[in-house]
XYZ file of C-alpha atoms in Angstrom:
701
model
C 21.868 30.803 -8.010
C 18.346 31.731 -9.071
C 14.926 30.156 -9.382
C 11.569 31.227 -10.732
C 8.456 30.720 -8.593
C 4.771 31.216 -9.313
C 4.387 34.206 -6.993
C 7.224 36.075 -5.234
C 5.263 39.270 -4.608
C 5.588 39.122 -0.812
C 9.173 37.869 -0.665
C 12.141 40.143 -0.026
C 15.915 40.154 0.143
C 17.098 38.743 3.476
C 14.213 36.266 3.737
C 15.070 32.602 4.206
C 13.551 29.958 1.901
C 13.835 26.195 1.535
C 13.534 24.194 -1.674
C 12.022 20.732 -1.246
C 13.680 17.674 -2.720
C 12.173 16.550 -6.009
C 14.147 13.298 -6.044
C 13.963 10.041 -4.078
C 16.221 11.364 -1.310
C 14.299 13.618 1.128
C 17.562 15.115 2.372
C 18.055 17.001 -0.886
C 16.027 19.880 0.559
C 18.126 23.067 0.537
C 17.897 26.263 2.549
C 18.952 29.621 1.043
C 18.800 33.346 1.881
C 17.300 35.592 -0.792
C 19.658 38.267 -2.107
C 17.231 39.871 -4.562
C 13.752 39.485 -6.047
C 12.831 40.693 -9.529
C 9.325 39.757 -10.609
C 9.042 36.072 -9.781
C 12.779 35.429 -10.069
C 14.578 34.889 -6.765
C 18.342 35.071 -6.475
C 20.695 33.831 -3.788
C 24.461 33.750 -3.423
C 25.224 30.091 -2.717
C 24.586 27.808 -5.710
C 22.185 24.931 -5.248
C 23.829 21.562 -4.710
C 20.987 19.580 -6.305
C 18.744 19.857 -9.307
C 15.209 20.766 -8.187
C 12.678 19.878 -10.863
C 10.193 22.505 -12.048
C 7.869 21.119 -14.706
C 4.656 19.238 -15.328
C 5.931 16.053 -16.931
C 3.774 13.489 -18.763
C 0.729 15.046 -17.106
C 2.130 14.825 -13.558
C 2.909 18.040 -11.694
C 6.417 17.516 -10.279
C 7.234 21.198 -9.787
C 9.194 21.435 -6.560
C 7.833 23.408 -3.640
C 9.608 26.482 -2.274
C 8.707 27.431 1.300
C 9.225 30.800 2.955
C 10.608 30.284 6.467
C 10.860 33.933 7.551
C 8.063 35.629 9.547
C 7.910 38.970 11.324
C 7.179 37.322 14.682
C 9.655 34.628 15.731
C 9.474 32.322 18.751
C 12.651 30.336 19.309
C 14.832 28.651 21.908
C 18.398 29.751 22.525
C 21.110 28.541 20.182
C 22.318 25.792 22.526
C 19.017 23.983 21.902
C 20.466 22.954 18.551
C 22.903 20.765 20.512
C 20.706 19.626 23.421
C 17.491 19.196 21.373
C 15.730 20.858 24.340
C 13.704 23.598 22.733
C 10.739 25.763 23.580
C 7.085 24.811 23.322
C 3.663 26.425 23.128
C 0.734 24.566 24.704
C -2.923 25.506 24.962
C -4.416 23.598 27.896
C -8.016 22.936 28.898
C -10.005 26.134 29.281
C -7.754 28.220 27.065
C -8.043 29.316 23.443
C -5.252 29.601 20.889
C -5.175 31.546 17.622
C -1.917 31.555 15.646
C -1.262 33.332 12.378
C 1.949 34.116 10.519
C 4.566 33.310 13.153
C 7.932 31.560 12.828
C 8.922 28.792 15.260
C 12.577 27.779 15.416
C 14.400 25.273 17.659
C 11.159 24.223 19.343
C 10.028 20.976 20.969
C 11.906 18.726 23.368
C 13.211 15.441 22.020
C 11.806 12.230 23.575
C 9.544 14.238 25.903
C 5.783 13.835 25.917
C 3.655 17.006 25.661
C 6.592 19.219 24.684
C 5.865 20.082 21.085
C 6.316 23.299 19.063
C 2.534 23.823 18.956
C 0.221 21.729 21.088
C -3.549 21.811 21.511
C -3.840 19.752 24.713
C -7.257 18.257 25.532
C -9.292 21.374 24.846
C -12.343 19.434 23.701
C -14.169 21.844 21.403
C -11.757 23.916 19.342
C -14.115 25.447 16.788
C -12.866 28.832 15.633
C -9.281 28.226 16.744
C -6.558 27.901 14.166
C -2.910 27.710 13.151
C -2.402 29.536 9.856
C 0.532 30.697 7.753
C 3.121 29.590 10.302
C 6.680 28.483 9.530
C 7.873 25.700 11.834
C 11.449 24.611 11.243
C 14.472 22.979 12.860
C 12.395 21.441 15.632
C 13.082 18.417 17.834
C 9.664 16.892 18.596
C 6.845 17.125 16.017
C 5.318 20.231 14.430
C 1.620 20.689 15.276
C 0.054 18.297 17.800
C -3.710 18.021 18.085
C -4.637 16.166 21.281
C -8.183 15.667 22.481
C -9.321 18.711 20.523
C -11.888 18.926 17.743
C -12.753 21.216 14.829
C -9.504 23.162 14.553
C -8.251 24.758 11.343
C -4.628 23.922 10.503
C -4.058 25.784 7.251
C -1.271 27.025 4.967
C 1.592 26.191 7.295
C 5.094 25.122 6.239
C 7.466 22.874 8.159
C 11.100 21.980 7.519
C 13.723 19.801 9.187
C 11.558 18.396 11.955
C 11.768 15.247 14.123
C 8.983 12.701 14.638
C 5.485 12.610 13.161
C 4.949 16.210 12.094
C 1.228 17.048 11.801
C 0.242 14.754 14.652
C -3.209 13.519 15.720
C -2.328 12.118 19.097
C -4.853 9.624 20.501
C -7.456 8.934 17.793
C -10.274 10.718 19.665
C -9.828 13.943 17.659
C -12.488 14.701 14.993
C -13.606 17.500 12.690
C -10.154 19.047 12.334
C -9.288 20.452 8.909
C -5.738 20.217 7.582
C -5.688 22.338 4.441
C -2.790 23.352 2.175
C 0.011 22.564 4.577
C 3.527 21.718 3.394
C 5.924 19.413 5.270
C 9.552 19.266 4.078
C 12.207 16.877 5.447
C 10.531 14.957 8.257
C 13.098 12.912 10.209
C 12.923 9.998 12.644
C 15.777 11.290 14.828
C 17.743 14.517 15.138
C 20.897 12.828 13.822
C 20.472 9.052 13.529
C 19.039 7.024 10.680
C 15.569 5.521 11.036
C 15.109 1.919 12.152
C 11.855 1.413 10.255
C 9.365 -1.417 10.432
C 7.994 -1.637 6.931
C 7.842 -3.875 3.873
C 11.189 -3.057 2.342
C 12.643 -5.382 -0.251
C 15.219 -7.867 1.028
C 17.854 -6.362 -1.228
C 17.564 -3.073 0.673
C 18.247 -4.583 4.098
C 19.054 -8.299 3.674
C 17.489 -9.298 7.005
C 17.150 -12.892 8.077
C 13.964 -13.652 9.973
C 15.840 -13.580 13.284
C 17.512 -10.260 12.540
C 14.161 -8.893 11.316
C 12.696 -9.605 14.747
C 15.710 -7.947 16.379
C 15.292 -4.876 14.196
C 11.586 -4.773 15.064
C 12.460 -4.811 18.770
C 14.994 -2.010 18.323
C 12.558 -0.024 16.192
C 9.769 -0.230 18.742
C 11.623 -0.320 22.041
C 15.166 0.915 21.409
C 14.483 4.267 23.072
C 15.536 6.414 20.124
C 12.045 7.727 19.361
C 9.167 9.097 21.397
C 6.704 6.518 20.043
C 7.471 3.182 18.346
C 5.878 4.436 15.145
C 8.214 7.472 14.996
C 10.930 5.162 13.661
C 8.706 4.797 10.593
C 8.036 8.514 10.674
C 5.163 10.231 8.822
C 4.711 13.860 7.875
C 0.944 13.469 8.459
C 0.037 10.975 11.204
C -3.707 10.309 11.091
C -5.374 8.285 13.861
C -9.047 9.083 13.244
C -10.556 9.288 9.746
C -13.236 11.805 10.796
C -10.965 14.727 9.872
C -10.272 16.525 6.604
C -7.012 16.506 4.654
C -7.217 18.714 1.571
C -4.439 19.991 -0.721
C -1.597 19.174 1.661
C 1.928 18.225 0.575
C 4.312 15.729 2.146
C 7.577 16.743 0.467
C 10.257 14.475 1.808
C 9.840 12.223 4.833
C 12.483 9.714 5.840
C 9.715 7.116 5.706
C 6.024 7.950 5.088
C 4.189 10.948 3.689
C 0.586 10.375 4.826
C -0.094 7.496 7.230
C -3.633 6.557 8.232
C -2.847 4.354 11.272
C -5.956 3.746 13.324
C -6.308 2.324 16.846
C -9.290 0.118 17.607
C -10.243 2.667 20.265
C -8.520 5.954 21.116
C -5.503 5.350 23.285
C -3.023 7.415 25.284
C -4.762 9.725 27.736
C -8.166 8.390 26.679
C -7.370 4.672 26.907
C -10.037 2.920 28.968
C -12.376 5.909 29.116
C -16.044 5.765 28.191
C -15.417 8.166 25.317
C -12.741 5.846 23.989
C -14.947 2.770 24.298
C -17.609 4.494 22.202
C -15.189 5.585 19.450
C -14.234 3.175 16.655
C -11.695 4.803 14.301
C -11.279 1.700 12.123
C -15.040 1.679 11.446
C -15.515 5.466 11.106
C -16.064 6.925 7.596
C -13.404 9.197 6.130
C -14.539 12.812 6.181
C -12.425 14.196 3.298
C -9.127 13.229 1.711
C -8.433 14.877 -1.622
C -5.938 16.936 -3.531
C -2.956 15.818 -1.460
C 0.577 15.365 -2.813
C 3.332 13.108 -1.528
C 6.838 12.821 -2.919
C 10.423 12.021 -1.979
C 9.467 9.564 0.760
C 9.852 5.817 1.202
C 6.052 5.287 1.010
C 3.855 8.109 -0.237
C 0.411 7.182 1.119
C -0.053 4.389 3.658
C -3.547 3.325 4.727
C -2.592 0.296 6.818
C -0.489 -1.002 9.744
C -2.847 0.244 12.404
C -1.452 0.925 15.850
C -2.049 -1.108 18.986
C -2.656 0.289 22.468
C 1.098 0.553 23.015
C 1.628 2.306 19.663
C 3.361 -0.684 18.105
C 1.856 -1.989 14.894
C 1.837 -5.055 12.685
C 2.276 -5.360 8.961
C -1.190 -6.766 8.282
C -4.714 -7.054 9.623
C -6.977 -4.561 11.401
C -8.004 -2.846 8.192
C -9.868 0.412 7.601
C -13.452 -0.690 6.928
C -15.962 2.040 7.797
C -19.592 1.252 8.658
C -22.831 3.216 8.533
C -22.885 2.901 12.327
C -19.314 2.551 13.575
C -20.545 1.227 16.931
C -22.363 -1.653 15.245
C -19.977 -4.244 13.735
C -22.865 -5.717 11.760
C -24.026 -2.482 10.147
C -23.483 -1.941 6.441
C -20.035 -1.215 5.060
C -19.724 2.172 3.347
C -17.479 3.173 0.468
C -14.429 5.351 1.006
C -13.478 7.866 -1.685
C -9.896 9.101 -1.927
C -9.379 11.404 -4.895
C -7.028 13.713 -6.741
C -3.849 12.363 -5.157
C -0.403 12.877 -6.641
C 2.450 10.655 -5.491
C 5.889 10.652 -7.096
C 9.571 9.887 -6.477
C 8.849 7.533 -3.584
C 11.494 4.872 -3.026
C 8.901 2.146 -2.419
C 5.186 2.643 -3.027
C 3.179 5.577 -4.250
C 0.189 4.182 -2.353
C -0.483 1.151 -0.163
C -3.949 0.500 1.275
C -5.881 -2.155 3.185
C -9.622 -2.505 3.633
C -12.808 -2.953 1.628
C -14.772 -0.710 -0.726
C -11.909 1.774 -1.166
C -12.267 3.934 -4.286
C -9.220 5.822 -5.587
C -10.149 8.357 -8.263
C -7.947 10.594 -10.396
C -4.622 9.484 -8.976
C -1.399 10.615 -10.598
C 1.460 8.307 -9.658
C 4.920 8.633 -11.203
C 8.568 7.720 -10.740
C 7.814 5.315 -7.878
C 9.323 1.856 -7.444
C 5.710 0.601 -7.285
C 2.736 2.766 -8.135
C -0.048 1.211 -6.063
C -0.816 -1.923 -4.036
C -3.985 -2.686 -2.088
C -4.911 -5.472 0.320
C -8.200 -6.886 1.530
C -9.457 -6.408 5.060
C -12.381 -8.839 5.206
C -11.565 -11.874 3.073
C -13.230 -10.426 -0.007
C -16.691 -10.247 1.539
C -17.669 -7.026 -0.243
C -18.467 -6.203 -3.877
C -14.867 -5.071 -4.303
C -11.803 -4.506 -2.178
C -10.370 -1.531 -4.054
C -11.114 0.291 -7.291
C -8.691 2.553 -9.124
C -10.555 4.868 -11.499
C -9.675 7.489 -14.104
C -6.019 7.633 -13.143
C -2.554 8.056 -14.637
C 0.559 6.063 -13.687
C 3.931 6.930 -15.214
C 7.013 4.752 -14.805
C 9.718 7.310 -15.551
C 9.200 11.000 -16.336
C 11.601 13.684 -17.558
C 12.561 14.326 -13.928
C 15.827 12.373 -13.927
C 16.709 13.416 -10.386
C 20.306 13.613 -9.192
C 22.178 10.414 -10.113
C 24.981 9.614 -7.657
C 25.783 5.884 -7.619
C 27.767 4.364 -10.512
C 24.659 2.527 -11.689
C 22.590 5.729 -11.590
C 25.216 7.753 -13.417
C 25.458 5.078 -16.117
C 21.656 4.945 -16.343
C 21.316 8.721 -16.532
C 18.762 9.069 -13.749
C 18.372 8.320 -10.051
C 16.873 4.967 -9.070
C 14.273 4.265 -6.371
C 16.298 1.459 -4.790
C 20.043 2.034 -5.349
C 21.099 -1.144 -3.460
C 19.095 -3.159 -6.011
C 19.353 -1.090 -9.197
C 17.726 -3.849 -11.262
C 14.540 -3.726 -9.164
C 11.621 -4.157 -11.615
C 9.490 -1.016 -11.347
C 5.790 -1.611 -11.902
C 2.678 0.572 -11.969
C -0.053 -1.440 -10.277
C 0.297 -4.535 -8.114
C -2.777 -6.712 -7.686
C -2.981 -8.410 -4.318
C -5.580 -10.351 -2.376
C -9.260 -10.567 -3.208
C -11.104 -8.307 -5.602
C -9.190 -5.307 -6.920
C -10.464 -3.420 -9.954
C -8.734 -1.013 -12.325
C -10.938 1.154 -14.560
C -10.100 3.739 -17.246
C -6.478 4.169 -16.261
C -3.496 5.113 -18.452
C -0.022 3.630 -18.036
C 2.998 5.431 -19.491
C 6.714 4.564 -19.854
C 7.029 1.011 -18.625
C 9.512 -0.551 -21.043
C 12.338 -3.002 -20.407
C 15.895 -1.781 -20.837
C 19.398 -2.965 -20.038
C 19.144 -1.661 -16.451
C 15.908 -3.328 -15.328
C 12.707 -5.021 -16.474
C 9.274 -3.581 -15.948
C 5.583 -3.803 -16.710
C 2.451 -1.802 -15.992
C 0.368 -4.535 -14.316
C 1.855 -7.015 -11.879
C 1.326 -8.798 -8.562
C 2.728 -8.194 -5.097
C 6.055 -10.051 -5.056
C 6.032 -13.111 -4.204
C 3.426 -13.182 -1.570
C 0.787 -15.288 0.124
C -2.779 -13.997 0.192
C -6.318 -14.844 -0.809
C -6.302 -14.935 -4.615
C -9.401 -14.520 -6.730
C -10.013 -14.777 -10.455
C -12.403 -11.826 -10.098
C -9.749 -9.071 -9.979
C -10.382 -7.082 -13.141
C -9.226 -4.391 -15.502
C -11.072 -2.488 -18.207
C -10.559 0.715 -20.145
C -6.776 0.509 -19.860
C -4.476 2.526 -22.113
C -0.761 1.949 -22.586
C 1.661 4.572 -23.905
C 5.194 3.275 -24.407
C 4.340 0.673 -21.791
C 4.611 -3.095 -21.632
C 1.193 -4.025 -20.262
C 2.156 -6.867 -17.898
C 5.200 -8.235 -16.104
C 5.405 -10.916 -13.424
C 9.052 -11.103 -12.300
C 10.636 -14.473 -11.719
C 10.958 -15.231 -8.027
C 14.055 -13.363 -6.874
C 14.791 -13.053 -3.123
C 16.226 -9.528 -3.422
C 12.985 -8.086 -4.781
C 10.401 -9.224 -2.223
C 10.234 -8.854 1.546
C 9.608 -11.976 3.645
C 6.955 -13.998 1.796
C 8.889 -16.191 -0.611
C 7.073 -19.286 0.672
C 3.807 -17.679 -0.354
C 1.309 -19.337 -2.641
C -0.655 -16.492 -4.114
C 1.898 -15.276 -6.607
C 2.044 -18.765 -8.122
C -1.731 -18.828 -8.685
C -2.423 -15.243 -9.771
C -5.018 -14.226 -12.329
C -6.178 -10.918 -13.811
C -9.485 -10.776 -15.685
C -9.280 -8.469 -18.724
C -12.943 -7.589 -19.182
C -12.791 -5.641 -22.434
C -9.521 -6.763 -23.977
C -7.855 -3.397 -23.397
C -4.751 -5.164 -22.016
C -4.560 -8.326 -24.088
C -6.652 -7.572 -27.176
C -8.951 -10.452 -26.169
C -12.144 -9.478 -24.321
C -13.172 -11.643 -21.354
C -9.713 -13.181 -21.091
C -7.556 -14.121 -18.123
C -3.903 -13.205 -17.686
C -2.126 -16.140 -16.026
C 1.383 -16.633 -14.652
C 3.612 -18.427 -17.156
C 7.213 -17.914 -16.011
C 8.564 -21.404 -16.784
C 8.598 -22.353 -13.107
C 5.085 -21.650 -11.841
C 3.044 -22.009 -15.025
C -0.705 -22.229 -14.563
C -2.419 -25.511 -15.428
C -4.951 -23.318 -17.263
C -2.408 -22.621 -20.009
C -2.550 -24.842 -23.092
C -2.196 -24.520 -26.870
C -5.366 -22.410 -27.064
C -3.758 -19.630 -24.990
C -1.517 -16.846 -26.215
C 1.960 -16.892 -24.673
C 3.742 -13.637 -23.785
C 7.297 -14.553 -22.730
C 8.260 -10.925 -22.047
C 5.340 -10.707 -19.620
C 6.004 -14.116 -17.991
C 2.316 -14.611 -18.713
C -0.234 -16.376 -20.856
C -3.627 -15.102 -21.964
C -6.444 -17.659 -21.882
C -10.174 -17.561 -22.510
C -12.945 -19.608 -20.954
C -14.328 -20.002 -17.454
C -11.326 -19.765 -15.145
C -11.793 -20.488 -11.452
C -10.019 -21.837 -8.398
C -9.029 -25.419 -7.543
C -8.270 -26.535 -4.005
C -6.713 -29.870 -3.099
C -7.459 -29.988 0.624
C -10.524 -29.385 2.747
C -11.747 -25.778 2.604
C -13.759 -24.147 5.361
C -15.470 -20.932 4.253
C -15.012 -17.969 6.580
C -17.726 -15.646 7.865
C -18.877 -12.905 5.516
C -19.612 -10.581 8.424
C -16.770 -10.372 10.908
C -13.560 -8.608 9.871
C -10.117 -9.963 10.518
C -9.066 -9.348 14.115
C -6.046 -10.361 16.097
C -6.601 -13.562 18.118
C -6.911 -13.312 21.855
C -3.976 -14.417 23.931
C -4.101 -18.103 24.817
C -1.993 -21.185 25.314
C 1.048 -21.689 23.150
C 0.153 -23.243 19.794
C 0.789 -26.905 19.228
C 3.696 -27.982 17.071
C 2.873 -27.616 13.369
C 1.803 -30.792 11.585
C 4.216 -32.573 9.324
C 4.213 -31.126 5.799
C 1.855 -32.810 3.395
C 3.190 -34.868 0.545
C 3.368 -32.863 -2.681
C 0.812 -32.802 -5.450
C 1.447 -32.392 -9.141
C -1.141 -31.766 -11.839
C -0.555 -33.186 -15.314
C -2.301 -31.839 -18.380
C -1.489 -32.649 -22.005
C 1.719 -34.342 -20.855
C 3.029 -31.315 -18.911
C 3.486 -31.521 -15.158
C 2.567 -28.549 -12.944
C 3.844 -28.538 -9.357
C 1.311 -27.217 -6.870
C 2.149 -25.321 -3.688
C -0.254 -24.553 -0.894
C -2.911 -26.963 -2.189
C -4.385 -24.450 -4.595
C -4.319 -23.581 -8.267
C -6.159 -21.799 -10.994
C -8.185 -24.109 -13.240
C -10.238 -23.844 -16.423
C -13.627 -25.417 -16.979
C -13.931 -28.217 -19.510
C -10.456 -29.664 -18.984
C -9.153 -33.065 -17.904
C -6.313 -33.114 -15.351
C -4.295 -35.943 -13.799
C -3.568 -35.629 -10.065
C -0.270 -37.219 -8.992
C 0.395 -37.619 -5.267
C 1.249 -40.170 -2.587
C -1.330 -38.751 -0.182
C -3.890 -41.243 1.110
C -6.708 -38.681 0.904
C -7.341 -35.693 -1.360
C -10.272 -33.289 -1.337
C -11.007 -31.711 -4.723
C -12.914 -28.400 -4.612
C -13.916 -25.773 -7.165
C -14.891 -22.142 -6.648
C -15.472 -18.985 -8.704
C -16.913 -20.883 -11.672
C -20.115 -20.606 -13.689
C -23.079 -22.850 -13.055
C -22.678 -26.056 -15.048
C -18.906 -25.764 -15.418
C -16.936 -28.943 -14.824
C -13.446 -30.379 -14.547
C -12.503 -34.077 -14.867
C -9.708 -35.471 -12.682
C -7.757 -38.692 -13.125
C -6.332 -39.982 -9.816
C -3.990 -42.986 -10.237
C -3.950 -45.260 -7.187
C -7.214 -43.929 -5.755
C -10.231 -46.195 -5.405
C -13.236 -44.416 -3.898
C -15.086 -41.106 -3.683
C -16.962 -40.038 -0.555
C -19.765 -38.429 -2.589
C -21.042 -38.089 -6.114
C -22.774 -40.509 -8.454
C -21.076 -43.715 -9.603
C -20.917 -44.090 -13.389
C -20.376 -47.292 -15.373
C -18.025 -46.013 -18.070
C -15.864 -43.103 -19.076
C -18.418 -42.109 -21.671
C -21.115 -41.998 -19.010
C -18.827 -39.975 -16.749
C -18.112 -37.471 -19.480
C -21.827 -37.106 -20.228
C -22.827 -36.688 -16.578
C -24.438 -33.399 -15.519
C -23.707 -33.838 -11.829
C -20.621 -34.618 -9.768
C -19.775 -38.240 -10.548
C -16.979 -40.806 -10.420
C -15.824 -43.894 -12.290
C -13.194 -46.431 -11.308
C -11.134 -47.664 -14.232
C -8.459 -50.211 -13.378
C -5.945 -48.668 -10.974
C -7.289 -45.135 -11.357
C -10.287 -43.202 -10.113
C -11.864 -40.638 -12.413
C -13.944 -37.802 -10.960
C -16.073 -35.254 -12.790
C -16.644 -32.275 -10.506
C -19.686 -30.279 -11.655
C -20.698 -26.845 -10.360
C -24.395 -27.163 -9.593
C -25.155 -23.607 -8.449
C -24.133 -20.180 -9.708
C -21.470 -18.343 -7.701
C -22.596 -16.339 -4.715
C -21.972 -12.639 -5.281
C -19.645 -11.088 -4.581
C -17.406 -13.827 -5.922
C -14.697 -14.910 -3.530
C -12.454 -17.966 -3.504
C -13.518 -19.306 -0.122
C -17.074 -19.998 -1.288
C -16.783 -23.620 -2.472
C -19.248 -24.590 -5.198
C -18.374 -28.261 -5.696
C -16.275 -30.647 -3.637
C -15.515 -34.347 -3.281
C -13.082 -36.300 -1.098
C -11.269 -39.243 -2.667
C -9.138 -41.926 -1.014
C -6.935 -44.866 -1.851
């Protein structure tokens, strides 16, 4: 019946406060009326139902927020609005000015109605000098603060609680220069009463969708009529549609789905769709103005920089990345780096942070108590020096904040779990994904296996398909009570919809300084007993608890079908509408690689490979193209191909000795087998990426 806060000097008996959830469940926020204040101790009559955490734990500040909802000036709809969801609204229209400070808004906004929001700046154009400060916006039915076609506002030090739809809402993607500073959003909901129907990358064990039912759910989510916009079913406390705005020291404390969501249209949409101003605005290529000091907790996903919206406000799960340019109007101008710093993300049921793009730098992140700390995806096929870089950060698996255990598994475990339907979900700190991701000077704490679940600090996005490179790196890593690596065995409950993917089976992490493995310049390879890398041999160290091996040498990529390098300039875009695609070709006959008597089954015609090795290729295919990439100049691999007779290129050699001595791509036919030595003649093109083939030869029967 009492709590201590940092500063209660302006709070009085009779005021109403709300305590944010500090657990995975955003609905553990609790409202109370103050009965007395003594110093910084606040008392109230009704005991709290939940534990609300109040400490800095393992270096992560998980002290729960307490928001004052009472103001001297209150604007509210009548009580029946709580049943009809038809509340009041305040709108500043073109030609007007609006200045708001220290007011309380209650039962505001009109559910499923455009332009009827608690506070709405509606197409004012220039808004410099106007502001919303110190307001309390609670129990509303359609957003919190909407900024539409208005620039350079100040939205500062406001608190929201129990609101419906995207809360701090940038409407069309034309809005720039607005500053969102030190706002707090508590309990952001998709619907007034119903559960969300989200479109996101939840693990199968949380929803158990078949592909057909997944498409049905997507249709209901986008077009079922239960939300104002399709994206509101995957609701965000901060909905950001143009990066040329500032977000500093804000808190997303409990959204049904997403805390901060950077979801960018190609051009501004809504009221501006088709206008000249829209055609000249490119949010996905516009640099980020400022994003620092923000906190996100008790959501499904904490920070989401992906899944950009289409003209109709639907969105996909991939593509259309955030890749800013020096000149956003020029698709061929130079990419620029994006810095996102001083973020804290904890107690999120899925990811602390998910991003997509190129040249994204994340500095001084503090991620804790998430199912997955961070995952990042490429936006341009690895064409840049790096895709993402995590620097000088801290990731903690489990802190002293045990939450509020409720399920039998949680009670037995002694703490709440991020995914109660799959209590054995393997929590991990950092998931590598496609193309070049780098981790630098980062500390990992409390990732140890136990009887409830397995874990590891470094891992890979489960069990996905993507562009894999051997150039994803780590250096300066520190581990405190943490197993450094864990690649879970393929388990349908743990991933989403990519179990046919290839990438996970061919993963590699380059440990530059040995801070993970104890072996500088080593590669961490998958070695789970089912998808072992052909790189692994007796010279490697095996780590059964990691499902990994650690190997030295020049490790690159092997492809077993024709590869066509993609452009290094144009980003990934959705294809234009056209005729229906032709029926897919019949599946190719399988390929197995044999090395030192062990057979390795290959999926997707690709594998990791180590220079200086000899490998047998077993297949019934009439034609195979062998290609190498990401290897040093002069590196080579020898292939034995039983049943093959000719090579389309390379130099013929008269003996195996001559083949082994050759300094250029060569071949030798020996009885019923063809032997090929593939030699890398040129150094890799920087930045290294797997689609740049360095040596290739086609062989046939």
